[in-house]
PDB file of C-alpha atoms in Angstrom:
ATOM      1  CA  UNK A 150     -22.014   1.368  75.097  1.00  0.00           C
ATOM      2  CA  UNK A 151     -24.235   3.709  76.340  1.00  0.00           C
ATOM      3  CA  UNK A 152     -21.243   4.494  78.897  1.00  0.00           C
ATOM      4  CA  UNK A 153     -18.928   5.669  75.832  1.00  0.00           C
ATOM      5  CA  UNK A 154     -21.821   7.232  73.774  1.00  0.00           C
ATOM      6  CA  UNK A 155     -21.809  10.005  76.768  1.00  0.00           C
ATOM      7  CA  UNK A 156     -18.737   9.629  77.103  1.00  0.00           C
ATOM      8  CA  UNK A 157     -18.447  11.047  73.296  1.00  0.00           C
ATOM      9  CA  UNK A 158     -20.536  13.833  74.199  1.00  0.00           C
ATOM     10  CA  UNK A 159     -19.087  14.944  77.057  1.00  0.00           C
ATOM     11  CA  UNK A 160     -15.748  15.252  74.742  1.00  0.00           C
ATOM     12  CA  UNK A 161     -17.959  17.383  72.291  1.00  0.00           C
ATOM     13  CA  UNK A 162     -19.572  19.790  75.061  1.00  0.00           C
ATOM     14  CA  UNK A 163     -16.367  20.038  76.596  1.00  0.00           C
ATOM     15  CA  UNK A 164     -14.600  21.617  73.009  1.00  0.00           C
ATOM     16  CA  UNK A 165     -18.039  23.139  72.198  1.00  0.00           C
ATOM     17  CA  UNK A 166     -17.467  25.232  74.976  1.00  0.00           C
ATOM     18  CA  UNK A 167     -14.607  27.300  73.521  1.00  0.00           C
ATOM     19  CA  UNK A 168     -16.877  28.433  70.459  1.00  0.00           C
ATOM     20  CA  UNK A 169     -14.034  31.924  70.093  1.00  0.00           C
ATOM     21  CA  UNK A 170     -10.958  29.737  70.325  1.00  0.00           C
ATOM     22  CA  UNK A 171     -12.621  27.305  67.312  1.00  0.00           C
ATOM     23  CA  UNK A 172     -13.645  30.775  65.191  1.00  0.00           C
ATOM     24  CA  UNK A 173     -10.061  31.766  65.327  1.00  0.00           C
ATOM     25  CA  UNK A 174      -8.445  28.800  64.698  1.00  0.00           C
ATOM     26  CA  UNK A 175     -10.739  28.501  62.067  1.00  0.00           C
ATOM     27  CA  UNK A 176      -9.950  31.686  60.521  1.00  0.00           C
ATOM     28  CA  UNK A 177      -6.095  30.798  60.426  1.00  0.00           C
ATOM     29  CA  UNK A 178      -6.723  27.310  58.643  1.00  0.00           C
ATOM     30  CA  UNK A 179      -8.296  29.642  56.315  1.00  0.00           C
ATOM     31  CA  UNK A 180      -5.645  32.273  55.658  1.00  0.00           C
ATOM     32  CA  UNK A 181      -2.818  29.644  55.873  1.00  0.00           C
ATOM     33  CA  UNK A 182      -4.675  26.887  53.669  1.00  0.00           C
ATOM     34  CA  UNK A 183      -4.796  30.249  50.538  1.00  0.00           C
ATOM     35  CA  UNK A 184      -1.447  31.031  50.759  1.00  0.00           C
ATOM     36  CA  UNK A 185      -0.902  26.882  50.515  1.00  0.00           C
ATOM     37  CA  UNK A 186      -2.988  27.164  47.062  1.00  0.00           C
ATOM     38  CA  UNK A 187      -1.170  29.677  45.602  1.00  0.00           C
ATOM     39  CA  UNK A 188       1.851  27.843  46.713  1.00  0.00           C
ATOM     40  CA  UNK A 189       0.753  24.466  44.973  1.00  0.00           C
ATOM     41  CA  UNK A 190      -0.960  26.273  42.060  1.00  0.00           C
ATOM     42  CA  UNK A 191       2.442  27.944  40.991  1.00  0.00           C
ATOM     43  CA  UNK A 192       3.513  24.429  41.297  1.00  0.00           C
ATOM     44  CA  UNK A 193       1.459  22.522  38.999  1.00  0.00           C
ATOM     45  CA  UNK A 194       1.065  24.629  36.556  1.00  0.00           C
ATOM     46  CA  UNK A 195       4.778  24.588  36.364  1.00  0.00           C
ATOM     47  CA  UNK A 196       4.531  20.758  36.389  1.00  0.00           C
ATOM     48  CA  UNK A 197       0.956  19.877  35.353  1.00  0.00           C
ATOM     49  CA  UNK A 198      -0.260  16.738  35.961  1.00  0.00           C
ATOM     50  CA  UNK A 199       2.371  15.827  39.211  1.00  0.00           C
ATOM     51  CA  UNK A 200       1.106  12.844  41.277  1.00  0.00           C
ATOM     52  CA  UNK A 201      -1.866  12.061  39.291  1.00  0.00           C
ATOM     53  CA  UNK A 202      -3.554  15.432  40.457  1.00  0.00           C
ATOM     54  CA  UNK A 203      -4.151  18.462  38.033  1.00  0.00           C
ATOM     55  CA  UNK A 204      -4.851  22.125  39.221  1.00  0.00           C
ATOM     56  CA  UNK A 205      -8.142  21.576  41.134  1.00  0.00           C
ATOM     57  CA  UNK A 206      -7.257  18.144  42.712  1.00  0.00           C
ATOM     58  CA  UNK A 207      -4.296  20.120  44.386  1.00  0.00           C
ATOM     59  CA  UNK A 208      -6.395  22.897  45.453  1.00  0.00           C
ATOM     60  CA  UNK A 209      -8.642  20.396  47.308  1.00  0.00           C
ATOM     61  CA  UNK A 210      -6.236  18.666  48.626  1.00  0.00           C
ATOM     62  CA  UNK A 211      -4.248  21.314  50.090  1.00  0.00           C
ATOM     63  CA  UNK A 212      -8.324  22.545  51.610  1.00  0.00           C
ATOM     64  CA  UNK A 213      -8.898  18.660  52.533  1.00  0.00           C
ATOM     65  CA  UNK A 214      -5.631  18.606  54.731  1.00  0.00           C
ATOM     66  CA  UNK A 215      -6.382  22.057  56.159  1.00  0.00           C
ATOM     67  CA  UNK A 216      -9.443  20.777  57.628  1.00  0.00           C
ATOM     68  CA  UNK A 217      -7.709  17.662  59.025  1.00  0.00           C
ATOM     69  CA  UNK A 218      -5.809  19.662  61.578  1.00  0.00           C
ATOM     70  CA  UNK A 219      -7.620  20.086  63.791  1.00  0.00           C
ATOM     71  CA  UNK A 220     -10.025  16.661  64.042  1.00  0.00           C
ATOM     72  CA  UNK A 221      -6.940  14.766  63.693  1.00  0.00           C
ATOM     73  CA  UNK A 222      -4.822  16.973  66.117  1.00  0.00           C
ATOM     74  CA  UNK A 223      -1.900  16.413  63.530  1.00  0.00           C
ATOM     75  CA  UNK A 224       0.332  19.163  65.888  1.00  0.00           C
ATOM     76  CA  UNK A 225      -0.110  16.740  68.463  1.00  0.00           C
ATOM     77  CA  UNK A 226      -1.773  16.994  71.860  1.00  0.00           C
ATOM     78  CA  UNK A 227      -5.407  16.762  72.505  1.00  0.00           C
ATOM     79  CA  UNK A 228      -5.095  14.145  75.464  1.00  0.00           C
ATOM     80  CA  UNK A 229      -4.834  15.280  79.108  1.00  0.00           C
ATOM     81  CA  UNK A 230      -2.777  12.161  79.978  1.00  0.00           C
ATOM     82  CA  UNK A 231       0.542  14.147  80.611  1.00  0.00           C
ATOM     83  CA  UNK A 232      -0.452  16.553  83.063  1.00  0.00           C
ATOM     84  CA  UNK A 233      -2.702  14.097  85.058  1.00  0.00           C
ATOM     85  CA  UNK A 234       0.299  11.726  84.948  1.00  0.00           C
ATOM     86  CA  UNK A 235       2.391  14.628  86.307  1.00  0.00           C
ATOM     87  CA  UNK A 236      -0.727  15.432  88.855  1.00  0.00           C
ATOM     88  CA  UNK A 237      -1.016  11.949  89.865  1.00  0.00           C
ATOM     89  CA  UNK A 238      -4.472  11.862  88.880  1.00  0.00           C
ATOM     90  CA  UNK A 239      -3.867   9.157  86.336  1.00  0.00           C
ATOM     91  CA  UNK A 240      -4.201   6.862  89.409  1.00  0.00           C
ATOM     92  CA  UNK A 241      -8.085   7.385  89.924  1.00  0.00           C
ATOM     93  CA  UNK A 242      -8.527   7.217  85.812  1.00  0.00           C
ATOM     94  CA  UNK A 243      -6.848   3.862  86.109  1.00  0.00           C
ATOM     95  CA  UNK A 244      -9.842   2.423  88.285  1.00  0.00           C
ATOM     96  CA  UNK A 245     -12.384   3.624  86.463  1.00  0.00           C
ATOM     97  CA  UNK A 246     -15.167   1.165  85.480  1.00  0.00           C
ATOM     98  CA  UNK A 247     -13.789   1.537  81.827  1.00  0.00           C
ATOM     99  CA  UNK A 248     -10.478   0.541  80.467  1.00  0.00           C
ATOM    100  CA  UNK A 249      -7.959   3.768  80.423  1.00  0.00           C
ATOM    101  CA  UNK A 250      -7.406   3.547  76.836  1.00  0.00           C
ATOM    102  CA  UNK A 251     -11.418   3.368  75.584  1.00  0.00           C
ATOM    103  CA  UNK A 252     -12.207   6.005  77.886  1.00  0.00           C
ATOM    104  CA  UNK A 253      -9.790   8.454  75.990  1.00  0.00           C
ATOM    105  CA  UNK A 254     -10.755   7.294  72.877  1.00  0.00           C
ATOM    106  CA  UNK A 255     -14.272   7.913  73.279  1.00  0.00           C
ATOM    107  CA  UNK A 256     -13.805  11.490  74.442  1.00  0.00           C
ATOM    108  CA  UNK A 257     -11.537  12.422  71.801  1.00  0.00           C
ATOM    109  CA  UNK A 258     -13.928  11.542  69.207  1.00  0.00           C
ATOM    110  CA  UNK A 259     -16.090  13.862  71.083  1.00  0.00           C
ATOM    111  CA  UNK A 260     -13.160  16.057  70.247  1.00  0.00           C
ATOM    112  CA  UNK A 261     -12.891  15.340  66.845  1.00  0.00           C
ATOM    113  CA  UNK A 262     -16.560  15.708  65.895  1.00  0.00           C
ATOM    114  CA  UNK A 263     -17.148  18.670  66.892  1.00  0.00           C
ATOM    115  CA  UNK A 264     -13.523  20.612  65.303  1.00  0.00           C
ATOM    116  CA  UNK A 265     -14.403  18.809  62.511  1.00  0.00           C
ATOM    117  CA  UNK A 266     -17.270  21.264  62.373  1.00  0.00           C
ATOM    118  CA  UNK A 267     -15.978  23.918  63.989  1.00  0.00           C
ATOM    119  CA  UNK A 268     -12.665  24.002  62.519  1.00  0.00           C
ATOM    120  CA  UNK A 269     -12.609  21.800  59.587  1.00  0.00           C
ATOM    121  CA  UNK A 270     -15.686  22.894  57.195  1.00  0.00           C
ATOM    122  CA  UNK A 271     -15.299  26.220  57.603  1.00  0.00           C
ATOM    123  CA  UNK A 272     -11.602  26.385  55.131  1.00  0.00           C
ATOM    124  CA  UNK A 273     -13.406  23.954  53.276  1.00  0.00           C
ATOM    125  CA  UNK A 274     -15.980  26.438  52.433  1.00  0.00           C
ATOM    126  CA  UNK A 275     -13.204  28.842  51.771  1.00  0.00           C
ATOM    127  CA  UNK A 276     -11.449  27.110  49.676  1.00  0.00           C
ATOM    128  CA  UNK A 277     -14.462  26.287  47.722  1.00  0.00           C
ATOM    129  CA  UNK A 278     -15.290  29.934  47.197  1.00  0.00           C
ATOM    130  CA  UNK A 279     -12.354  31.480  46.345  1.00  0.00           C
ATOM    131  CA  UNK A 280     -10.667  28.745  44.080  1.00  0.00           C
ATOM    132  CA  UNK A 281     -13.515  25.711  43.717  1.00  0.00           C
ATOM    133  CA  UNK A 282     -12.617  22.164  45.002  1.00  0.00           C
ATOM    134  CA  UNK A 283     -14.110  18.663  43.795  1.00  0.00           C
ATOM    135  CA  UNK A 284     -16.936  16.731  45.570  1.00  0.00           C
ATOM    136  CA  UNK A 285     -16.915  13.076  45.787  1.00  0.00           C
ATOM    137  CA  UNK A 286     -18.490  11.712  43.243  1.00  0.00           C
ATOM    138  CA  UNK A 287     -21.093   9.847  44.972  1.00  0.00           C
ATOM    139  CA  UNK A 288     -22.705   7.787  48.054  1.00  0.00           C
ATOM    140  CA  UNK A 289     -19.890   5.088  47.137  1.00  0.00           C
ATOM    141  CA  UNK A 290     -17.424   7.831  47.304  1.00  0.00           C
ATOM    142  CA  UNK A 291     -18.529   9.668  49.733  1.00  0.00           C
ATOM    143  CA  UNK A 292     -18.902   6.269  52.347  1.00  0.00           C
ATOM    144  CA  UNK A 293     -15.521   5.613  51.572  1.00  0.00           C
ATOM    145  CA  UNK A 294     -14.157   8.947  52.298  1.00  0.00           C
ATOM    146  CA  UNK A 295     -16.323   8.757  55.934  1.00  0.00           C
ATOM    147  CA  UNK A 296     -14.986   5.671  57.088  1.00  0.00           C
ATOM    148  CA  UNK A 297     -11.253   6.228  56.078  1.00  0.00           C
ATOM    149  CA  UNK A 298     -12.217   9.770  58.230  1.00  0.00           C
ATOM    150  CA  UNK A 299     -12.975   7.970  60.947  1.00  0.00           C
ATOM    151  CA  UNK A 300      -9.856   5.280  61.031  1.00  0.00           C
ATOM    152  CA  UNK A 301      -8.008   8.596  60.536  1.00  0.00           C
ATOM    153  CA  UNK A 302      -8.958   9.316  63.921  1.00  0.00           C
ATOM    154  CA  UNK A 303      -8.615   6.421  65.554  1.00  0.00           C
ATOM    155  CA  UNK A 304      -4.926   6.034  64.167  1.00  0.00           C
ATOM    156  CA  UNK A 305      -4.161   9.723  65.186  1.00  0.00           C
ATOM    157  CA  UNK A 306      -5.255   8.771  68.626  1.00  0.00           C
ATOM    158  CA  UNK A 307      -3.216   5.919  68.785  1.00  0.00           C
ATOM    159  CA  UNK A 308      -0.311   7.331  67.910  1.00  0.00           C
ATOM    160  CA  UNK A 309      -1.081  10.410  70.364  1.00  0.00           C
ATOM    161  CA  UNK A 310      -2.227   8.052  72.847  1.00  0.00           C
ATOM    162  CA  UNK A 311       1.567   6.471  72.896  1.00  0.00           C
ATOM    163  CA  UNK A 312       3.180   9.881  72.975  1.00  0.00           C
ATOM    164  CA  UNK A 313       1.069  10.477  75.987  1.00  0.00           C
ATOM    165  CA  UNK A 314       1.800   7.597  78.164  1.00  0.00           C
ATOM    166  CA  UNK A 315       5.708   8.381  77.662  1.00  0.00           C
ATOM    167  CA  UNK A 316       5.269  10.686  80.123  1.00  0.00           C
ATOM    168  CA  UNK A 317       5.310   7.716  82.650  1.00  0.00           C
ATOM    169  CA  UNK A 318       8.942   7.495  81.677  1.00  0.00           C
ATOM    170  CA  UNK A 319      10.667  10.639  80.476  1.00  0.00           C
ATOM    171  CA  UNK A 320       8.670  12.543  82.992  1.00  0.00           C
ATOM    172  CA  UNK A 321       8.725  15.817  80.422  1.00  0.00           C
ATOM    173  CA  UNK A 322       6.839  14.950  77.100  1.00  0.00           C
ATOM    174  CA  UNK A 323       7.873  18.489  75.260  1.00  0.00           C
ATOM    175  CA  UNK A 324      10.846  16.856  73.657  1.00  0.00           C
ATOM    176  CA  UNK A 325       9.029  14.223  72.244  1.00  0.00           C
ATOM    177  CA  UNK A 326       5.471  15.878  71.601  1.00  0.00           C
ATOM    178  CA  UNK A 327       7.904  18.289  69.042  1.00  0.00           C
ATOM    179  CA  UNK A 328       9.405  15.238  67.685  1.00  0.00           C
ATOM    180  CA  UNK A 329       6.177  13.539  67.052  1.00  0.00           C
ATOM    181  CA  UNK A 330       4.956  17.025  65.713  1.00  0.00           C
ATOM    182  CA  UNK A 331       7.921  16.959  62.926  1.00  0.00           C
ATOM    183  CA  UNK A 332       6.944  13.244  61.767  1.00  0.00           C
ATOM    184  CA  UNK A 333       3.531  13.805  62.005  1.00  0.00           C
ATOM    185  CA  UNK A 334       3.083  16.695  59.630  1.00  0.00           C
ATOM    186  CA  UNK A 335       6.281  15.578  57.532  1.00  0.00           C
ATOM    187  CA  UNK A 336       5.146  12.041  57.150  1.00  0.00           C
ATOM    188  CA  UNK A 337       1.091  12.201  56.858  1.00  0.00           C
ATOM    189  CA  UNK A 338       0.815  14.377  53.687  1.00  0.00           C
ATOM    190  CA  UNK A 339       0.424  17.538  55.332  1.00  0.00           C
ATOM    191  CA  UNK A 340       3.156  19.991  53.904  1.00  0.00           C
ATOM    192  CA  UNK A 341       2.634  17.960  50.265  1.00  0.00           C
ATOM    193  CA  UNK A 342       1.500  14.757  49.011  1.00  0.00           C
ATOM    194  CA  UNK A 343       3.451  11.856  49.566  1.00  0.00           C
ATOM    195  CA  UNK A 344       2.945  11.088  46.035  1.00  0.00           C
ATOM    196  CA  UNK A 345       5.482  14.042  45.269  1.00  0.00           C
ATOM    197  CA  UNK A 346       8.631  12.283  47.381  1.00  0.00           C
ATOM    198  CA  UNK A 347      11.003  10.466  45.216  1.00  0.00           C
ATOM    199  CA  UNK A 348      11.701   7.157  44.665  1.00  0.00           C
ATOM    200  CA  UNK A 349      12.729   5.497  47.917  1.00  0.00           C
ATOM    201  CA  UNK A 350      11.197   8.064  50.245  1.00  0.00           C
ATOM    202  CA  UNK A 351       8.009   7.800  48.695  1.00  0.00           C
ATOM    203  CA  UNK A 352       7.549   4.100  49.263  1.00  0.00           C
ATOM    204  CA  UNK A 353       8.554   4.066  52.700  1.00  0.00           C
ATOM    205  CA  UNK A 354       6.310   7.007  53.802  1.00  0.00           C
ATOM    206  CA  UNK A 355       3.439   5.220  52.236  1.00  0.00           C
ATOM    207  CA  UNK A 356       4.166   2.555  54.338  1.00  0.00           C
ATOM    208  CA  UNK A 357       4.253   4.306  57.753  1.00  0.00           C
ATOM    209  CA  UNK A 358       0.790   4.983  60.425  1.00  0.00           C
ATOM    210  CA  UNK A 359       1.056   9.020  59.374  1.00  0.00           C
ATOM    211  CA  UNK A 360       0.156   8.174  56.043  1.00  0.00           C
ATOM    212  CA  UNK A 361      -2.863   7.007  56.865  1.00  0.00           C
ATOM    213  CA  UNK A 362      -3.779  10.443  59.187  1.00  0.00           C
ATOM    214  CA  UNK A 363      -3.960  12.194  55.942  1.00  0.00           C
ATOM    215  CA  UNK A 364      -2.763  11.147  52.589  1.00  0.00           C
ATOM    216  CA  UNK A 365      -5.171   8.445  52.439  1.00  0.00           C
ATOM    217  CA  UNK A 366      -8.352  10.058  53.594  1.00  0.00           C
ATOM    218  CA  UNK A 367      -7.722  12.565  51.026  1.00  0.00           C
ATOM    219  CA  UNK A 368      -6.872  10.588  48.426  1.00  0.00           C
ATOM    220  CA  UNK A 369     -10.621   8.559  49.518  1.00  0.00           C
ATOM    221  CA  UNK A 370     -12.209  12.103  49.023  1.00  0.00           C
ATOM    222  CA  UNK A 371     -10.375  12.335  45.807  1.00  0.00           C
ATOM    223  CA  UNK A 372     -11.035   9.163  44.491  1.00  0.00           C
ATOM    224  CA  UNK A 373      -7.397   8.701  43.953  1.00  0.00           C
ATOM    225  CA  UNK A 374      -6.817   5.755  46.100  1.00  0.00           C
ATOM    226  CA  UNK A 375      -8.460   1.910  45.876  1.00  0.00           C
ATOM    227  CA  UNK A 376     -10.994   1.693  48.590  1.00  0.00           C
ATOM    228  CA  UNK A 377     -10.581  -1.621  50.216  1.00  0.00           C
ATOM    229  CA  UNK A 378      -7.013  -1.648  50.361  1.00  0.00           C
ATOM    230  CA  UNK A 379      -6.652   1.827  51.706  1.00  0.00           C
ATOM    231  CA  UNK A 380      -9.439   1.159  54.291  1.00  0.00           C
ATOM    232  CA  UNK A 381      -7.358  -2.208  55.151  1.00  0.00           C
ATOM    233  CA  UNK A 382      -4.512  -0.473  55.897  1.00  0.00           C
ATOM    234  CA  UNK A 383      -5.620   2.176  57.760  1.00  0.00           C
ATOM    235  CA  UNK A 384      -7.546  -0.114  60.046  1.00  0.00           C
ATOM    236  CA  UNK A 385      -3.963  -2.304  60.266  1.00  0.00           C
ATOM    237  CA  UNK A 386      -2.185   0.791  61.515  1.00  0.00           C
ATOM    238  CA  UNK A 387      -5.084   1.534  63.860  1.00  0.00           C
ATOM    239  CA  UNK A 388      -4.810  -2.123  65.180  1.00  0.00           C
ATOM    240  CA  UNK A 389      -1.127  -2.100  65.451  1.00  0.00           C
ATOM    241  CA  UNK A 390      -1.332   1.290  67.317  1.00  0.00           C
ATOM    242  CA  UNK A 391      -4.242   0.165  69.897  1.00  0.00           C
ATOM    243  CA  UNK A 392      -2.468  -2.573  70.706  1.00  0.00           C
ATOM    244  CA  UNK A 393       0.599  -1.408  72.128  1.00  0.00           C
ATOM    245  CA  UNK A 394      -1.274   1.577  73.201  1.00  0.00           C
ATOM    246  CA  UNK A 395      -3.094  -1.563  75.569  1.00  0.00           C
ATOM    247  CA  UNK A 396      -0.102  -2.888  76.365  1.00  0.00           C
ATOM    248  CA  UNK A 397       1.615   0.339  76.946  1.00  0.00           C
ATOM    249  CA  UNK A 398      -1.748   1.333  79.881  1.00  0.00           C
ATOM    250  CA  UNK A 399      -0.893  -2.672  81.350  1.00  0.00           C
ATOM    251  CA  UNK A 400       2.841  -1.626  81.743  1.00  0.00           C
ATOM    252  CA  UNK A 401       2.304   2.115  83.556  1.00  0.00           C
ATOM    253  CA  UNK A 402      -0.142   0.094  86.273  1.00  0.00           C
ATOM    254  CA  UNK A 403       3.602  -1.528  87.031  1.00  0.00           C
ATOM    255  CA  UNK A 404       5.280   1.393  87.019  1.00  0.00           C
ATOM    256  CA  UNK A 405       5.704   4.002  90.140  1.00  0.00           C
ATOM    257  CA  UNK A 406       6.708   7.520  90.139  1.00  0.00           C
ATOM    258  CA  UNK A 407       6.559  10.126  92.776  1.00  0.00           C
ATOM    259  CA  UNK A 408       5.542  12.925  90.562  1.00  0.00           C
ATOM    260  CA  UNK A 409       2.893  15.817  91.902  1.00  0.00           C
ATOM    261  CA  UNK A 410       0.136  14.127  92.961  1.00  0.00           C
TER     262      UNK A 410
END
């Protein structure tokens, strides 16, 4: 443990270190999460009371996912894998005294900690000033809201952790880091609520690991979801995804390609 607690750090002095790049992308969660409000305020009050939310719940949401971006890395990336599976440096990280997979985890929530503060409370703050947003309503509330936060890492990084092995195979991961980049934000909540899709659609993007990136966190924070069963599932998807992400680091110490390094 102590091993992964500095391994944590190190992934939060290593972002820390970039204290302009945060500002700014800080400053465009900001701008882009208002013209989102406006876009979702015209909406509900031209259908008031859509998916359970009214006016305000909207506005937070739309703040709530704006400050997801960036912990949760929902435009994909984040992990070094490719190029040091390009470099051929994945070979030392693969006899390291700590499985491949824990290693990476560890530093990204290094990663995610500190964007969270960086980059995620500041269009929170925002948002709260220029339109108002709800607060959980208490410890219970906000507890739940924390730990669905923190499976919302963990089953980003799984996900992100897959994409980035790939690499072992299709050698060029742009194809399939845009792919993942279209499901990711179309799939998770982050352009609108999933509780907005019709019918069919709606069930089965419920069902899927993006929902569980962002529409479920927020709807903890909302107080919109039931906490146990949300928490379940998120910590199924996380599971699922941490397996194969396991099995996926066992099948790339079989697998031998001259590239780089």
């Amino acid at each position: 443990m102590p091993l992964y607690a500095r391994l944590v750090r190190y992934g939060f002095r290593k972002h820390a270190t970039y204290v302009a790049a945060a500002l700014a992308g800080a400053f465009t969660n900001s701008v882009f999460g208002i013209l989102r409000a406006y876009i979702l305020i015209a909406l509900w009050q031209a259908r008031p009371g859509l998916a359970g939310y009214d006016i305000t719940d909207a506005i937070t949401y739309c703040f709530v996912t704006q400050a997801f971006i960036a912990p949760m890395q929902l435009f994909g990336g984040g992990l070094g894998i490719p190029e040091r599976i390009r470099s051929g440096d994945i070979a030392l990280d693969l006899v390291r005294p700590a499985p491949l997979q824990a290693w990476t985890l560890a530093e990204d929530v290094g990663r995610a900690a500190y964007l969270f503060l960086a980059r995620g409370i500041p269009p929170m703050l925002v948002g709260a000033a220029v339109f108002g947003v709800v607060l959980p309503g208490g410890p219970g509330q906000w507890a739940a809201f924390l730990t669905g936060f923190a499976l919302a890492i963990v089953v980003s990084f799984g996900w992100r952790y897959l994409i980035a092995l790939s690499v072992c195979w299709l050698v060029d991961d742009r194809g399939v880091a845009v792919l993942s980049m279209v499901l990711t934000t179309f799939f998770s909540g982050m352009m609108v609520p999933l509780h907005i899709f019709p019918g069919w659609l709606a069930d089965v993007a419920r069902s899927l690991p993006w929902a569980a990136m962002v529409q479920l966190p927020t709807d903890l924070y909302l107080g919109k979801a039931p906490v146990m069963e949300t928490l379940a599932f998120q910590a199924f998807w996380a599971a699922v995804l941490l397996g194969l992400g396991a099995l996926g680091t066992r099948a790339i110490r079989h697998k031998v390609v001259i590239q780089g390094g």
